[in-house]
mmCIF file of C-alpha atoms in Angstrom:
data_model
loop_
_atom_site.group_PDB
_atom_site.id
_atom_site.type_symbol
_atom_site.label_atom_id
_atom_site.label_comp_id
_atom_site.label_asym_id
_atom_site.label_seq_id
_atom_site.Cartn_x
_atom_site.Cartn_y
_atom_site.Cartn_z
ATOM 1 C CA MET A 1 0.000 0.000 0.000
ATOM 2 C CA ILE A 2 2.863 2.355 0.734
ATOM 3 C CA VAL A 3 4.138 2.010 -2.833
ATOM 4 C CA TRP A 4 0.650 2.808 -4.128
ATOM 5 C CA ALA A 5 0.447 5.868 -1.866
ATOM 6 C CA ILE A 6 3.859 7.102 -3.022
ATOM 7 C CA TRP A 7 2.854 6.584 -6.665
ATOM 8 C CA GLU A 8 -0.452 8.416 -6.139
ATOM 9 C CA ASN A 9 1.375 11.288 -4.408
ATOM 10 C CA ARG A 10 3.834 11.513 -7.314
ATOM 11 C CA ASN A 11 0.988 11.613 -9.859
ATOM 12 C CA SER A 12 -0.864 14.204 -7.802
ATOM 13 C CA PHE A 13 2.237 16.395 -7.855
ATOM 14 C CA LEU A 14 2.893 15.933 -11.592
ATOM 15 C CA ASN A 15 -0.725 16.348 -12.703
ATOM 16 C CA CYS A 16 -2.148 18.792 -10.173
ATOM 17 C CA GLY A 17 0.834 20.407 -8.503
ATOM 18 C CA ARG A 18 -0.278 19.080 -5.085
ATOM 19 C CA VAL A 19 2.062 17.128 -2.850
ATOM 20 C CA ARG A 20 1.549 15.562 0.591
ATOM 21 C CA ASP A 21 4.202 15.382 3.270
ATOM 22 C CA SER A 22 5.635 11.926 3.994
ATOM 23 C CA GLY A 23 3.566 11.474 7.167
ATOM 24 C CA SER A 24 0.334 12.105 5.264
ATOM 25 C CA VAL A 25 1.365 9.615 2.570
ATOM 26 C CA VAL A 26 2.028 6.913 5.190
ATOM 27 C CA ASN A 27 -1.265 7.671 6.995
ATOM 28 C CA TRP A 28 -3.171 7.542 3.692
ATOM 29 C CA ALA A 29 -1.596 4.158 2.881
ATOM 30 C CA ASP A 30 -2.471 2.844 6.351
ATOM 31 C CA ASP A 31 -6.082 4.065 6.029
ATOM 32 C CA LEU A 32 -6.350 2.455 2.597
ATOM 33 C CA LEU A 33 -5.021 -0.865 3.931
ATOM 34 C CA THR A 34 -7.434 -0.760 6.876
ATOM 35 C CA GLU A 35 -10.344 -0.049 4.533
ATOM 36 C CA PHE A 36 -9.288 -2.962 2.308
ATOM 37 C CA ARG A 37 -9.086 -5.370 5.258
ATOM 38 C CA ILE A 38 -12.525 -4.331 6.487
ATOM 39 C CA SER A 39 -14.001 -4.747 3.003
ATOM 40 C CA ARG A 40 -12.637 -8.310 2.804
ATOM 41 C CA GLN A 41 -14.587 -9.223 5.961
ATOM 42 C CA VAL A 42 -17.926 -7.948 4.689
ATOM 43 C CA THR A 43 -20.183 -10.500 3.034
ATOM 44 C CA VAL A 44 -22.178 -8.972 0.225
ATOM 45 C CA SER A 45 -25.341 -10.783 -0.777
ATOM 46 C CA PRO A 46 -26.686 -10.317 -4.274
ATOM 47 C CA PRO A 47 -30.233 -9.015 -4.524
ATOM 48 C CA PRO A 48 -32.811 -11.818 -4.349
ATOM 49 C CA CYS A 49 -33.691 -13.362 -7.688
ATOM 50 C CA SER A 50 -37.261 -13.670 -8.809
ATOM 51 C CA PRO A 51 -38.378 -17.201 -9.632
ATOM 52 C CA CYS A 52 -37.882 -18.181 -13.245
ATOM 53 C CA SER A 53 -40.859 -19.108 -15.333
ATOM 54 C CA PRO A 54 -39.738 -21.275 -18.235
ATOM 55 C CA SER A 55 -41.081 -20.470 -21.639
ATOM 56 C CA SER A 56 -43.607 -22.897 -23.037
ATOM 57 C CA VAL A 57 -42.776 -21.877 -26.587
ATOM 58 C CA TRP A 58 -39.557 -22.986 -28.255
ATOM 59 C CA LEU A 59 -38.784 -21.400 -31.602
ATOM 60 C CA ALA A 60 -36.669 -23.253 -34.130
ATOM 61 C CA LEU A 61 -34.284 -21.202 -36.228
ATOM 62 C CA MET A 62 -34.423 -20.922 -39.979
ATOM 63 C CA PRO A 63 -31.894 -23.273 -41.649
ATOM 64 C CA GLY A 64 -28.338 -21.920 -41.586
ATOM 65 C CA LEU A 65 -28.886 -19.462 -38.728
ATOM 66 C CA LEU A 66 -27.155 -19.485 -35.329
ATOM 67 C CA LYS A 67 -28.579 -18.812 -31.867
ATOM 68 C CA LEU A 68 -26.755 -17.644 -28.750
ATOM 69 C CA ASN A 69 -28.070 -19.138 -25.490
ATOM 70 C CA ILE A 70 -26.887 -17.419 -22.320
ATOM 71 C CA GLY A 71 -27.239 -18.020 -18.611
ATOM 72 C CA PHE A 72 -26.289 -16.403 -15.317
ATOM 73 C CA ALA A 73 -26.204 -17.897 -11.827
ATOM 74 C CA SER A 74 -25.303 -16.146 -8.588
ATOM 75 C CA ARG A 75 -24.594 -17.727 -5.229
ATOM 76 C CA ARG A 76 -26.350 -16.653 -2.060
ATOM 77 C CA ASN A 77 -24.033 -15.042 0.484
ATOM 78 C CA SER A 78 -21.170 -15.025 -1.968
ATOM 79 C CA SER A 79 -19.446 -12.436 -4.082
ATOM 80 C CA SER A 80 -19.099 -14.693 -7.116
ATOM 81 C CA PHE A 81 -21.288 -15.632 -10.055
ATOM 82 C CA ASP A 82 -21.246 -17.942 -13.067
ATOM 83 C CA VAL A 83 -21.820 -17.034 -16.699
ATOM 84 C CA GLY A 84 -22.524 -19.623 -19.378
ATOM 85 C CA VAL A 85 -22.942 -19.208 -23.118
ATOM 86 C CA ALA A 86 -23.561 -21.629 -25.981
ATOM 87 C CA ILE A 87 -23.807 -21.000 -29.708
ATOM 88 C CA ARG A 88 -26.169 -23.455 -31.435
ATOM 89 C CA ASP A 89 -27.033 -24.158 -35.030
ATOM 90 C CA ASP A 90 -30.576 -24.411 -36.438
ATOM 91 C CA ARG A 91 -30.861 -28.058 -35.243
ATOM 92 C CA GLY A 92 -29.845 -27.191 -31.669
ATOM 93 C CA LYS A 93 -26.338 -28.645 -31.952
ATOM 94 C CA VAL A 94 -23.829 -26.816 -29.746
ATOM 95 C CA LEU A 95 -21.055 -25.425 -31.939
ATOM 96 C CA ILE A 96 -19.110 -23.768 -29.138
ATOM 97 C CA ALA A 97 -19.720 -23.112 -25.450
ATOM 98 C CA ARG A 98 -18.009 -21.303 -22.634
ATOM 99 C CA SER A 99 -18.540 -20.804 -18.929
ATOM 100 C CA ASN A 100 -16.636 -18.934 -16.288
ATOM 101 C CA LEU A 101 -16.720 -17.975 -12.636
ATOM 102 C CA ALA A 102 -16.281 -14.296 -11.851
ATOM 103 C CA ILE A 103 -16.155 -12.110 -8.769
ATOM 104 C CA GLY A 104 -18.961 -9.654 -8.101
ATOM 105 C CA SER A 105 -22.522 -9.331 -6.855
ATOM 106 C CA PHE A 106 -25.182 -8.332 -9.375
ATOM 107 C CA SER A 107 -28.899 -8.537 -9.957
ATOM 108 C CA ALA A 108 -30.115 -11.229 -12.349
ATOM 109 C CA ASP A 109 -30.808 -8.627 -15.035
ATOM 110 C CA ILE A 110 -27.285 -7.167 -14.891
ATOM 111 C CA GLY A 111 -25.825 -10.667 -14.728
ATOM 112 C CA HIS A 112 -27.683 -11.689 -17.871
ATOM 113 C CA LEU A 113 -26.432 -8.583 -19.650
ATOM 114 C CA MET A 114 -22.890 -9.550 -18.650
ATOM 115 C CA ALA A 115 -23.521 -13.058 -20.018
ATOM 116 C CA LEU A 116 -24.855 -11.519 -23.235
ATOM 117 C CA ARG A 117 -21.654 -9.514 -23.565
ATOM 118 C CA GLU A 118 -19.530 -12.653 -23.070
ATOM 119 C CA GLY A 119 -21.573 -14.524 -25.667
ATOM 120 C CA LEU A 120 -21.304 -11.772 -28.252
ATOM 121 C CA LEU A 121 -17.550 -11.515 -27.672
ATOM 122 C CA LEU A 122 -17.272 -15.291 -28.154
ATOM 123 C CA ALA A 123 -19.253 -15.099 -31.404
ATOM 124 C CA LYS A 124 -17.093 -12.221 -32.605
ATOM 125 C CA PHE A 125 -13.873 -14.090 -31.728
ATOM 126 C CA TYR A 126 -14.947 -17.111 -33.795
ATOM 127 C CA ASN A 127 -16.552 -14.937 -36.492
ATOM 128 C CA LEU A 128 -19.948 -16.598 -36.050
ATOM 129 C CA PRO A 129 -22.929 -14.506 -37.213
ATOM 130 C CA ILE A 130 -25.591 -14.743 -34.505
ATOM 131 C CA SER A 131 -29.185 -14.270 -35.650
ATOM 132 C CA SER A 132 -30.916 -14.485 -32.270
ATOM 133 C CA VAL A 133 -30.237 -14.526 -28.545
ATOM 134 C CA GLU A 134 -32.229 -16.494 -26.011
ATOM 135 C CA LEU A 135 -32.037 -16.167 -22.248
ATOM 136 C CA SER A 136 -34.103 -17.022 -19.239
ATOM 137 C CA SER A 137 -34.444 -14.927 -16.091
ATOM 138 C CA ARG A 138 -37.567 -13.311 -14.654
ATOM 139 C CA PHE A 139 -38.732 -13.279 -18.225
ATOM 140 C CA VAL A 140 -37.826 -15.064 -21.412
ATOM 141 C CA PHE A 141 -37.330 -13.069 -24.533
ATOM 142 C CA LEU A 142 -35.854 -13.381 -27.980
ATOM 143 C CA VAL A 143 -33.779 -10.626 -29.522
ATOM 144 C CA GLN A 144 -33.310 -10.440 -33.272
ATOM 145 C CA LEU A 145 -29.893 -9.138 -34.248
ATOM 146 C CA PHE A 146 -28.995 -7.371 -37.424
ATOM 147 C CA GLU A 147 -26.268 -8.664 -39.694
ATOM 148 C CA ASN A 148 -24.108 -5.562 -39.235
ATOM 149 C CA ILE A 149 -23.960 -5.763 -35.435
#
C-alpha cells in the first residue's frame, strides 16, 4: 500500500501540482489498507432473484442461422457468479460453449447482460454470425440481431 500511496502522491504532484508530506502519505496508505481489510470481511449478498418461469414456446431457427443461449447464476451469500454461453445451429447442436466464474454481486438482469456480452464476444472471436439470442431470467425473450452488429 505504501508504494501505491507514493505513486499516487507523485501523480498528484505531476498532474495537479499538489504534494503531501511523507507522514500524510504513510497515513493515507495505512487508512487504505485498513479499509481494504474491512471490506474483505464484509459478506455482500446479491439481490434476491425472482423465480424463473420457463417459456412454453420454443422457436426453431431458420436453416443456416445461429442462436446464442446465455445463462447467469449467482450464489447466495457469496461475491461470485457464473456465466454460461452456448452457440447453437438451427438443429440445436452446440457449436461452441463457454462458462466462467467471476467475482462480483449483481442482480439477475445485470448478470444476464454480462452473459450476453460474453456470448457476443465469443461469437465475434470465432466470427460466427448470430441471428438471435435467447435467455431465461424473470422473463424469457428473444432478440433479433442485425447482420451488421
